[in-house]
Each structure stands twice: as C-alpha cells, then as structure tokens.
PDB file of C-alpha atoms and ligand atoms in Angstrom:
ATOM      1  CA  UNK R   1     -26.482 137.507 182.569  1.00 58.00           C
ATOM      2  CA  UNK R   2     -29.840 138.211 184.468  1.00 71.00           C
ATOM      3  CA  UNK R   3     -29.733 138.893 187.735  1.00 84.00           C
ATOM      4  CA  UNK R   4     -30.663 135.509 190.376  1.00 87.00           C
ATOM      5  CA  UNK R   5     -34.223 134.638 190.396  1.00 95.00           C
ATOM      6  CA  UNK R   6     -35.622 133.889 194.328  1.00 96.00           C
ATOM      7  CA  UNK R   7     -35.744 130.338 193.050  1.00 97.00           C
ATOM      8  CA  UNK R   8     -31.821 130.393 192.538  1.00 97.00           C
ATOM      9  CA  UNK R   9     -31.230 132.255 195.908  1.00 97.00           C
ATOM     10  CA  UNK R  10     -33.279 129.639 197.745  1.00 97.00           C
ATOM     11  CA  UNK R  11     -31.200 126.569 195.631  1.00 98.00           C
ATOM     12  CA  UNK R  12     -27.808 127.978 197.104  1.00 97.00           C
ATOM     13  CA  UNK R  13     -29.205 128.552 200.108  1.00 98.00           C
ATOM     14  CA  UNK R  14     -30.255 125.039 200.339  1.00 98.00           C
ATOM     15  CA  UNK R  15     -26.968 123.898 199.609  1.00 98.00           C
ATOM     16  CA  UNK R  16     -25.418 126.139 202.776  1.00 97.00           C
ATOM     17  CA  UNK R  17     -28.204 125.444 204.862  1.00 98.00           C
ATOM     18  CA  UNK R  18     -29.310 121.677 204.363  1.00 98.00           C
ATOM     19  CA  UNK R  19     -26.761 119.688 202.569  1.00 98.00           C
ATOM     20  CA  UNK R  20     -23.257 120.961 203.360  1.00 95.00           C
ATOM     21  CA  UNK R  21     -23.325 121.018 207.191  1.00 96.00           C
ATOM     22  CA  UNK R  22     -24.800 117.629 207.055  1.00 97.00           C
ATOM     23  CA  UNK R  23     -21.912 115.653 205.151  1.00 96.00           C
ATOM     24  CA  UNK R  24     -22.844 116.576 201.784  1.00 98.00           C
ATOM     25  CA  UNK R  25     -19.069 116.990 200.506  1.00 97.00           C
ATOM     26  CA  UNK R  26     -19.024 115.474 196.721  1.00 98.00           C
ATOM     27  CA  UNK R  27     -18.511 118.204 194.909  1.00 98.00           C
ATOM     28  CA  UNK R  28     -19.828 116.843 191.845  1.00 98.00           C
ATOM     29  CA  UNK R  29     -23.017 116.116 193.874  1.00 98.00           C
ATOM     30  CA  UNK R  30     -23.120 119.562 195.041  1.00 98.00           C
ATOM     31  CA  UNK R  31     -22.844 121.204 191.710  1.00 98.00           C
ATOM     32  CA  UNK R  32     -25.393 119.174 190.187  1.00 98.00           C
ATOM     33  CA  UNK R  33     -28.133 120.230 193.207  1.00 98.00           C
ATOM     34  CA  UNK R  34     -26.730 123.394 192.558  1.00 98.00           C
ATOM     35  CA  UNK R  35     -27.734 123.062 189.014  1.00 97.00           C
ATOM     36  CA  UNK R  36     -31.081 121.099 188.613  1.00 98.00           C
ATOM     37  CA  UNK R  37     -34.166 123.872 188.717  1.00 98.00           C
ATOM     38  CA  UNK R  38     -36.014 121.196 191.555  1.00 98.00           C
ATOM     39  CA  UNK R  39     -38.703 123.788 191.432  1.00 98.00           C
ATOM     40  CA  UNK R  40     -39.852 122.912 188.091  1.00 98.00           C
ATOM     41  CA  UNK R  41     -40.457 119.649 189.159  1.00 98.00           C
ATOM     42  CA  UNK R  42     -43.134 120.258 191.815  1.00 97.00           C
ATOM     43  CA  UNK R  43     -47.209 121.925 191.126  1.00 95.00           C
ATOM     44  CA  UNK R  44     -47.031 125.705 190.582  1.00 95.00           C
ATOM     45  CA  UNK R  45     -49.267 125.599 193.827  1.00 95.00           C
ATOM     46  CA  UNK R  46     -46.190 124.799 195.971  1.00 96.00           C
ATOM     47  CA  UNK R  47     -43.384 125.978 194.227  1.00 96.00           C
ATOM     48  CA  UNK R  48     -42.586 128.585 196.509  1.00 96.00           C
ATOM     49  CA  UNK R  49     -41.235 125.600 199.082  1.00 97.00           C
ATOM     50  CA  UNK R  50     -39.439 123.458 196.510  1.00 98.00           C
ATOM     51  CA  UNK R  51     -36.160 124.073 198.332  1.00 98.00           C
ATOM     52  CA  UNK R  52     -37.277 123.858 201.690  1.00 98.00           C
ATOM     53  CA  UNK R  53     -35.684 121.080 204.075  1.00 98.00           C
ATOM     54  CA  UNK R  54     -39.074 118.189 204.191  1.00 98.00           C
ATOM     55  CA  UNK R  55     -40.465 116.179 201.233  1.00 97.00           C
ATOM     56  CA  UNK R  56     -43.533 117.333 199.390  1.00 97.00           C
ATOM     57  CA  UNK R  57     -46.573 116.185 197.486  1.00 96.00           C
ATOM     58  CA  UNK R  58     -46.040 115.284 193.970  1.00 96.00           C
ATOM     59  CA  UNK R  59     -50.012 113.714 193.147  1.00 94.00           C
ATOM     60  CA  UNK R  60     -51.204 110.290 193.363  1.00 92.00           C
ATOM     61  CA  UNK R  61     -50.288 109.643 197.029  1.00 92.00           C
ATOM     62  CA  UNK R  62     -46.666 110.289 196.465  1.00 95.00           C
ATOM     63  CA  UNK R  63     -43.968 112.132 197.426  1.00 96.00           C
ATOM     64  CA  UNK R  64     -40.574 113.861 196.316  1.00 96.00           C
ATOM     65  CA  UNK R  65     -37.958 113.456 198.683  1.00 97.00           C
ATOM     66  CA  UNK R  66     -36.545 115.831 201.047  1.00 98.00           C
ATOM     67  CA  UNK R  67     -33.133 117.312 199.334  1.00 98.00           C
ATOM     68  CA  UNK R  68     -30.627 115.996 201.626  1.00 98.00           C
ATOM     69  CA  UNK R  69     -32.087 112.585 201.364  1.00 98.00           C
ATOM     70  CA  UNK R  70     -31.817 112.913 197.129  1.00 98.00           C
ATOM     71  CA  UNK R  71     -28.584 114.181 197.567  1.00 98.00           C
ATOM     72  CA  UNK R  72     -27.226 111.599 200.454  1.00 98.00           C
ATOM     73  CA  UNK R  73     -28.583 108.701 197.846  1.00 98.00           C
ATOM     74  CA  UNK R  74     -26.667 110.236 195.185  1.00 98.00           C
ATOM     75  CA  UNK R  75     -23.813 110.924 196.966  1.00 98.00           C
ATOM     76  CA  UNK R  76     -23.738 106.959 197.967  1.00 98.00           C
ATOM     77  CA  UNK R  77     -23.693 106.008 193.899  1.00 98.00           C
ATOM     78  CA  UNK R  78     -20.140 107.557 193.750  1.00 98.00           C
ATOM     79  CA  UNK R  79     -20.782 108.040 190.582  1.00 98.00           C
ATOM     80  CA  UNK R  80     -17.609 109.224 188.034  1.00 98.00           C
ATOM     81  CA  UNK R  81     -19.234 110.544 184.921  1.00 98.00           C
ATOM     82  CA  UNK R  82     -19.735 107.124 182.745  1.00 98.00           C
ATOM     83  CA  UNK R  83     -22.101 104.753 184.677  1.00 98.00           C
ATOM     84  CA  UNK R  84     -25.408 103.292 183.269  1.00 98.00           C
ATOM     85  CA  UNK R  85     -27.972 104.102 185.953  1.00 99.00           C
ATOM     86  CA  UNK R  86     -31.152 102.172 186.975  1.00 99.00           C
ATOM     87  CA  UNK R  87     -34.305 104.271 189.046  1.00 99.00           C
ATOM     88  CA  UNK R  88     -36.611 102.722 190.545  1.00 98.00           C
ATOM     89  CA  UNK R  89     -39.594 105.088 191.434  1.00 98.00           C
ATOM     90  CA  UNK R  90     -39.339 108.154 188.827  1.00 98.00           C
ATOM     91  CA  UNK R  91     -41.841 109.986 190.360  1.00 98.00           C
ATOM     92  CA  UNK R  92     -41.275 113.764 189.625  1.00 98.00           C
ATOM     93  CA  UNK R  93     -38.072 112.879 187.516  1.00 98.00           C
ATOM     94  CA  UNK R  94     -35.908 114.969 189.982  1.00 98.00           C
ATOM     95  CA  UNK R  95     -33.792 112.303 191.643  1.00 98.00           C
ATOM     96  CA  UNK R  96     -33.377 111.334 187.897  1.00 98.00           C
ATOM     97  CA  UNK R  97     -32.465 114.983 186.537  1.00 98.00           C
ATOM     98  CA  UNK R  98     -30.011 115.342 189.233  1.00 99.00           C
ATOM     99  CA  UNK R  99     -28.500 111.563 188.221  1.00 99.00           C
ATOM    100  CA  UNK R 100     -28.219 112.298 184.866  1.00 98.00           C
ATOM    101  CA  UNK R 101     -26.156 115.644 185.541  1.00 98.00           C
ATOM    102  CA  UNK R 102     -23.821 112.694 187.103  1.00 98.00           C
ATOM    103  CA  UNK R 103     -22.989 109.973 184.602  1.00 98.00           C
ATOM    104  CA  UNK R 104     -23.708 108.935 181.322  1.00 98.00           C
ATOM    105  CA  UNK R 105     -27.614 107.718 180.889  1.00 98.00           C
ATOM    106  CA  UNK R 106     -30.303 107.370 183.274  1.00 99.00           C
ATOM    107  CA  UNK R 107     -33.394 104.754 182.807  1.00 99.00           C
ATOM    108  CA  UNK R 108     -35.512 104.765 184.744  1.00 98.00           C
ATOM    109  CA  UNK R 109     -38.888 102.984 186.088  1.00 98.00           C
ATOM    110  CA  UNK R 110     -42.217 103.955 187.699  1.00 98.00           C
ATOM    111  CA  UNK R 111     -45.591 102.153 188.237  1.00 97.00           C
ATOM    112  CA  UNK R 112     -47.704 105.055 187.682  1.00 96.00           C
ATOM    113  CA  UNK R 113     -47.969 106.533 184.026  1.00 94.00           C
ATOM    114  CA  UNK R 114     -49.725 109.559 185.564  1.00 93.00           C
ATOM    115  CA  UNK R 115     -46.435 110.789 187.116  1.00 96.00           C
ATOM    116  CA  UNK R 116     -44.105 109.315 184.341  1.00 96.00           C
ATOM    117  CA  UNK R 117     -45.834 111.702 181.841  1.00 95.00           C
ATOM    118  CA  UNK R 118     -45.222 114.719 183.940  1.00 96.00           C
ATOM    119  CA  UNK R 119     -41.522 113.982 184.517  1.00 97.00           C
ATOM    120  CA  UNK R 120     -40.814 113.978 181.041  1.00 98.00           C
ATOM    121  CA  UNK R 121     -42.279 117.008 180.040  1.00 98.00           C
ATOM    122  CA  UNK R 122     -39.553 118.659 182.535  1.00 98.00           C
ATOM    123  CA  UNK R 123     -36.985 116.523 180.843  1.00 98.00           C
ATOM    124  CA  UNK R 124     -37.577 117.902 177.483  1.00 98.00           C
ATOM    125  CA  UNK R 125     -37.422 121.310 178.661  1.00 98.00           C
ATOM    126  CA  UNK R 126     -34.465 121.115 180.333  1.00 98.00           C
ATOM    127  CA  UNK R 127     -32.978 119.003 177.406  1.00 98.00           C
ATOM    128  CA  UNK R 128     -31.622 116.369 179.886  1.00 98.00           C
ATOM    129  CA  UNK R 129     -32.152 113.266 176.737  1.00 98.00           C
ATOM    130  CA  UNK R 130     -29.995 110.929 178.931  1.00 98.00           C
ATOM    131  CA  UNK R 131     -32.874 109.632 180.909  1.00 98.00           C
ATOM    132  CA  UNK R 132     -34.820 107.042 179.668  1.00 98.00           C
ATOM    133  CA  UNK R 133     -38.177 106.080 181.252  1.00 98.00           C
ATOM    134  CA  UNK R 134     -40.671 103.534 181.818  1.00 98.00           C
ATOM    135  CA  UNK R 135     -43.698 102.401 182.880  1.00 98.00           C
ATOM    136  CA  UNK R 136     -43.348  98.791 184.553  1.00 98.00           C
ATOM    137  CA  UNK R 137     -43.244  97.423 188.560  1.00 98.00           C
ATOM    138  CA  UNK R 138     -39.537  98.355 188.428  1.00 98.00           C
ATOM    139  CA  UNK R 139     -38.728  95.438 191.601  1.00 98.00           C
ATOM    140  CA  UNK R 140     -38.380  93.731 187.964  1.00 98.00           C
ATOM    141  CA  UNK R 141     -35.443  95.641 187.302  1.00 98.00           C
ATOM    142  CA  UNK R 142     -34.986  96.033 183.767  1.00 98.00           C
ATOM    143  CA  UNK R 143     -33.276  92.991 182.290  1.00 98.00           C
ATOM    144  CA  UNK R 144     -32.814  94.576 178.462  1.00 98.00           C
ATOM    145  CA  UNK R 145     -30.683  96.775 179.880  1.00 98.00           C
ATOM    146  CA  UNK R 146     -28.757  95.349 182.327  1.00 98.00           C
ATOM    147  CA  UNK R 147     -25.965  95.409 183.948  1.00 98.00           C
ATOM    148  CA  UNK R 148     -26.490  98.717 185.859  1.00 99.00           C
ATOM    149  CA  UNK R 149     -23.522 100.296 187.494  1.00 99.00           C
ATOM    150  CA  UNK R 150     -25.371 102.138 189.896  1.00 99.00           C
ATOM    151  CA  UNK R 151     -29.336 101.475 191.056  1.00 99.00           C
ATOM    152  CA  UNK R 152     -31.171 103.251 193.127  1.00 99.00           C
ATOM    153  CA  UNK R 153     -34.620 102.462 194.869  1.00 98.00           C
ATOM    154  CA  UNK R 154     -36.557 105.484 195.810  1.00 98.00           C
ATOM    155  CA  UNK R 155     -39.612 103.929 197.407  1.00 98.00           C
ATOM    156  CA  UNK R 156     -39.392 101.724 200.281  1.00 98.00           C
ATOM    157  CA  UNK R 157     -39.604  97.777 200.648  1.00 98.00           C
ATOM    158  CA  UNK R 158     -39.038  94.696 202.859  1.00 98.00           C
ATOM    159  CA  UNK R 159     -36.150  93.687 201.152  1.00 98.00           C
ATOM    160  CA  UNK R 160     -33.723  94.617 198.678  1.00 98.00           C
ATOM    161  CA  UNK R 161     -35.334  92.453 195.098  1.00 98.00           C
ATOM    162  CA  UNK R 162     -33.594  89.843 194.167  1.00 98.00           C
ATOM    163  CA  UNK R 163     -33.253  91.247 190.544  1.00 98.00           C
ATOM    164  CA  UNK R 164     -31.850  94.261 191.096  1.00 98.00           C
ATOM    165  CA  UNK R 165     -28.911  92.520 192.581  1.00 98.00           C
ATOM    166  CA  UNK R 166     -28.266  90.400 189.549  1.00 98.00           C
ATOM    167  CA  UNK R 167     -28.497  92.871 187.525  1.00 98.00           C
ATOM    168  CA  UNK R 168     -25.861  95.342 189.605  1.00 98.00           C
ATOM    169  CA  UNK R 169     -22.340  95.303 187.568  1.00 98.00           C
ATOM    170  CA  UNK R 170     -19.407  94.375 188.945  1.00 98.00           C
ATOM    171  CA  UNK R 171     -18.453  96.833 190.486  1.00 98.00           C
ATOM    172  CA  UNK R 172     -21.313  98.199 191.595  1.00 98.00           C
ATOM    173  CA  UNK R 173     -23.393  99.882 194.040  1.00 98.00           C
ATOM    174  CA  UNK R 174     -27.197 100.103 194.390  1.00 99.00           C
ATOM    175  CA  UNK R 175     -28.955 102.210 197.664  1.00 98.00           C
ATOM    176  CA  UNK R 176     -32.380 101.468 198.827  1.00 98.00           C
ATOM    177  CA  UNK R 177     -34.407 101.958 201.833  1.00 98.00           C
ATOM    178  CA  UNK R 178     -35.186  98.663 203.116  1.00 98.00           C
ATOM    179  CA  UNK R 179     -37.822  97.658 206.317  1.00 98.00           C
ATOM    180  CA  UNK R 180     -41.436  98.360 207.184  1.00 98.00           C
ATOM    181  CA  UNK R 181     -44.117 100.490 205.908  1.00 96.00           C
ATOM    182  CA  UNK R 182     -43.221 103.358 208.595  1.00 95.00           C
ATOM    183  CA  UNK R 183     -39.801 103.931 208.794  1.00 97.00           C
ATOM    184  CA  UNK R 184     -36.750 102.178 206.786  1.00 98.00           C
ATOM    185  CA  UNK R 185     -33.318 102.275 206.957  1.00 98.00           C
ATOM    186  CA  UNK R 186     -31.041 103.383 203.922  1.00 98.00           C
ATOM    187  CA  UNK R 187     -28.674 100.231 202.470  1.00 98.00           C
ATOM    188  CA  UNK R 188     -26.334 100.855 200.372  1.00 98.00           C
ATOM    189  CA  UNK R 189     -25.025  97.359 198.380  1.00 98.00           C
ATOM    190  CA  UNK R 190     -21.497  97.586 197.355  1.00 98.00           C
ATOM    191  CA  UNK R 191     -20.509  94.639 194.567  1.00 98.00           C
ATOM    192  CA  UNK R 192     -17.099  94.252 193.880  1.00 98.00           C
ATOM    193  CA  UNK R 193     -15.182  90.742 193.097  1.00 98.00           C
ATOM    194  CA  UNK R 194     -17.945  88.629 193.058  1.00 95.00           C
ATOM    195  CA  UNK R 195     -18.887  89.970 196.966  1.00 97.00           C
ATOM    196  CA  UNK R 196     -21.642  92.022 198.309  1.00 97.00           C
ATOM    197  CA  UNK R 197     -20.944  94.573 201.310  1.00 98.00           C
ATOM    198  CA  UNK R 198     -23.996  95.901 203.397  1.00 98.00           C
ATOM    199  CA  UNK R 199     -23.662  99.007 205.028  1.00 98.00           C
ATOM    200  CA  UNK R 200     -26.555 100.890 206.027  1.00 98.00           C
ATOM    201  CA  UNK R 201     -26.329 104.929 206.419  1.00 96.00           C
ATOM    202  CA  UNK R 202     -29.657 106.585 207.726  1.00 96.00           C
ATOM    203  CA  UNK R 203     -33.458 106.017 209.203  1.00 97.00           C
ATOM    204  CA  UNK R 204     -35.416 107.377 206.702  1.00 97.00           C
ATOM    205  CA  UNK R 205     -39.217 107.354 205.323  1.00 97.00           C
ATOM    206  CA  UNK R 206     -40.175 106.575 201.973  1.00 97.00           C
ATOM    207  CA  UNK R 207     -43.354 105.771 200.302  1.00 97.00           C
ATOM    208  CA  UNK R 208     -44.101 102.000 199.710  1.00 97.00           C
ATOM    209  CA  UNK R 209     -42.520 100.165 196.843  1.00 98.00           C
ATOM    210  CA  UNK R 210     -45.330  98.227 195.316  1.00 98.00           C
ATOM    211  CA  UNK R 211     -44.362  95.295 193.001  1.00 98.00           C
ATOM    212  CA  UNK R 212     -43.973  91.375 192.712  1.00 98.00           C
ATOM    213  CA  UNK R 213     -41.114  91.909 195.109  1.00 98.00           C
ATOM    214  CA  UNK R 214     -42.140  94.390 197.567  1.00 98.00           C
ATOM    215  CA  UNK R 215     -45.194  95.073 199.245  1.00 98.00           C
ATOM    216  CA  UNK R 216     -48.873  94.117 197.488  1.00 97.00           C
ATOM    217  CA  UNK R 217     -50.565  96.791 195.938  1.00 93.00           C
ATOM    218  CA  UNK R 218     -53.320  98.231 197.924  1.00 86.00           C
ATOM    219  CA  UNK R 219     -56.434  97.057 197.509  1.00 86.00           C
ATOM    220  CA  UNK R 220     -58.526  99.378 195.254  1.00 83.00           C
ATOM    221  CA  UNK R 221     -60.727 102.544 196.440  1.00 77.00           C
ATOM    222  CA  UNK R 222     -64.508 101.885 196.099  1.00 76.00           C
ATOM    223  CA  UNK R 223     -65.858 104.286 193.728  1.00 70.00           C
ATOM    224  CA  UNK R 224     -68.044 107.535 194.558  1.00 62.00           C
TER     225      UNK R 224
HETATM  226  N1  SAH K 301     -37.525 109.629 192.849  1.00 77.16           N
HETATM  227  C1  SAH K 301     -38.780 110.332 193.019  1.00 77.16           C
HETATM  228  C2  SAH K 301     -39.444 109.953 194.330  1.00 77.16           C
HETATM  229  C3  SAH K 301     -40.765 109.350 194.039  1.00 77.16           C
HETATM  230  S1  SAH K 301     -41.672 108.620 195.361  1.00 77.16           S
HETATM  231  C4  SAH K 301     -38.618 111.828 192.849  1.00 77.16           C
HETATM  232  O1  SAH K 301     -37.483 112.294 192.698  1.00 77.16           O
HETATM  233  O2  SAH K 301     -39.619 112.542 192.851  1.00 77.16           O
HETATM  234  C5  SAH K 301     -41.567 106.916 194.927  1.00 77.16           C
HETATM  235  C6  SAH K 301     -42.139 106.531 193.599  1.00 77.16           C
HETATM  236  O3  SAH K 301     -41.958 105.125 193.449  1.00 77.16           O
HETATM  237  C7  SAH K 301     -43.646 106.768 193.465  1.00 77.16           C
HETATM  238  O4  SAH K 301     -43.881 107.587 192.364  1.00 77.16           O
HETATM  239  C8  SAH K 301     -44.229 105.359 193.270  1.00 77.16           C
HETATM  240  O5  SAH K 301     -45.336 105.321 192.403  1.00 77.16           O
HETATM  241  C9  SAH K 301     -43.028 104.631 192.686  1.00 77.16           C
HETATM  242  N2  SAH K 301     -43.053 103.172 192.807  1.00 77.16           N
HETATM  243  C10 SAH K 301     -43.482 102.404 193.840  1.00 77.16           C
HETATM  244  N3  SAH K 301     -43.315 101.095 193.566  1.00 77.16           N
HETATM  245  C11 SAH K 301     -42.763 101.014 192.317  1.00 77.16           C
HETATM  246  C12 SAH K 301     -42.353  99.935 191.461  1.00 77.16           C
HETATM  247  N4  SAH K 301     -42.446  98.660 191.818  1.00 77.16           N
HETATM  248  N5  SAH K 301     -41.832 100.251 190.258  1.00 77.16           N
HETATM  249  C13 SAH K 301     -41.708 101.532 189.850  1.00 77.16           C
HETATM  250  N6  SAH K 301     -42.077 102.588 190.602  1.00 77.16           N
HETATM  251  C14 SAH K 301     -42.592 102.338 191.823  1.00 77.16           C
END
C-alpha cells in the first residue's frame, strides 16, 4: 500500500478534530467521511483547505458545506444501508458521494447544470454509479421516483415544500434548513404511522433554495 497522502492525513484529522468531539458518533457516518476524497470535489485552487472546519466556494455563487454540517445532516438520515435517497441541491456532488457510501441509490437534484456537470465527472471517477442526477427546481421533488426514504435539502428556504413531504415514505425522515435568507435552523421531519415529528437540531447558514416553493430567483445581472 502507498504510504498516506497529506490529503488523507488532513481527512482523519478532520474526523478527530471537527466531527467526533462534536457528537459525530455513527460509525457508519464516520467511515464514510473517512472514505469520500472531499478534496476532489473542490477547484485545484483551494484544495489544500478541503478539510478545513468552514464551507468553501464551489462557482456560481455557491457553496459546499462545512464537514460537520454534511456529516450532522447525514447523521440525522439514520440511514441502514437500503434507503432510496432524494438531494436537493447537488452542488459539488459531495453531500451526495458521502450518501451514497450510506444506502442503496442516491438521486439527486440541482438548478444549475453548470455545477451538475462537474459533480458527475467526480462520480465517474470514483465509480460511485448509485447517484443519479438532475437538472430541475428540486422544491418539485421528484415524483417518478418517489417515495424517498430519506430527503435531504441542502440549500435553505422559508419552509419545508409541500412535495417533499408527500413524497417522504413511511417511515421516513427528511432534514432541511428552514427560515430566512441569513441564518436557518436545521429540521429534521420524522414520518412514521401516518404522523410527522419536528425536531429541530442546529442554527446554521445555507445558501438560498430557489424554486416554485422557496424563495424567487434573483432577478438577473445586467450585462457588461
Ligand atoms: N450539497 C452540496 C451543497 C450545495 S449548495 C454540496 O455537497 O456541495 C446548495 C445548492 O443548492 C446550490 O448548488 C444551488 O444551486 C442548489 N439549489 C438551490 N435551489 C435549488 C432547487 N430548487 N433545486 C435544486 N437545487 C437547488
């Protein structure tokens, strides 16, 4: 075997450092941030800080999450191994590459096809097929494929869409950060018997989640 790259001393170090202390415990969860190379899914530019403890720039105004956040989302799926899972927000693909270490097939959604082509490129090379992607305002859910036994909203919004609770099995459990442009708070829907239990878990910050039941889209950029 070759001997640890920096990349894979940083990634364990994250683990110690960033996720453990702070409640992280699922060791399934664990291994799979263990395992998923979250450098490859940032610029070469800024690779160097992929496992550092903040979010970073990913292009077009948005952002990949901070790792405890990916990995306190995840956690909150309490996902077994064979659960159909619905993303909304691909963005770099990493939330999605660590989901798909976790149960059986990912699909997931994002508005911008700029992004969406990136993230699969990483798929391919790390042969993660599970994960199926989209382009489409993913508030929409995605009704040909539903019911989801986990979703997961990675962009922030004033509510939790009404689809994406209809189309959560039974059981079920979808996390989103829900509130204002600013700051959010992370709800985590839990579906079982025909009820819904609301329990909310952390203030966080996420990047808008634009779509016909979120916020507007902005309005666009004059040119020059
Ligand atoms: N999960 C991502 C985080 C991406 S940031 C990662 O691991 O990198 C949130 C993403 O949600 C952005 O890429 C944004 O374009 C996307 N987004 C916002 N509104 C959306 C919508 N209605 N449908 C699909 N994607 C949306």
């Amino acid at each position: 075997m070759s001997s640890p790259s920096t990349f894979d001393i940083n990634r364990e170090r994250m683990i110690e450092e960033q996720l453990a202390p702070r409640g992280i415990t699922a060791p399934r969860v664990l291994e799979a941030m263990r395992t998923v190379p979250r450098h490859l899914f940032v610029e070469d530019a800024i690779r160097a800080q992929a496992y550092g403890d903040f979010p970073l720039p990913i292009g077009s105004g948005q952002t990949i999450s901070q790792p405890y956040i990916v990995a306190l989302m995840t956690q909150a799926l309490q996902l077994a191994g064979t659960e159909k899972v619905l993303e909304i927000g691909t963005g770099s693909g990493y939330q999605a590459a660590i989901l798909s270490r976790l149960c059986l097939k990912v699909y997931t959604v994002e508005r911008l096809d700029a992004l969406v082509g990136r993230a699969r490129k990483v798929f391919d090379r790390l042969r993660y097929y599970n994960i199926i992607s989209r382009i489409d305002d993913g508030t929409i859910g995605w009704p040909a494929e539903a019911p989801f036994d986990g979703i997961i909203v990675t962009a922030g919004g004033p509510r939790i869409p009404e689809p994406l609770i209809a189309q959560l099995a039974d059981p079920g459990r979808l996390v989103m950060p829900v509130g204002g442009q600013d700051v959010q708070e992370l709800q985590v829907v839990d579906k079982r018997d025909g009820d819904i239990t609301l329990t909310t878990i952390e203030r966080v910050r996420f990047v808008d989640l634009i779509g016909a039941h979120a916020w507007p889209p902005p309005p666009p950029q004059p040119a020059g």
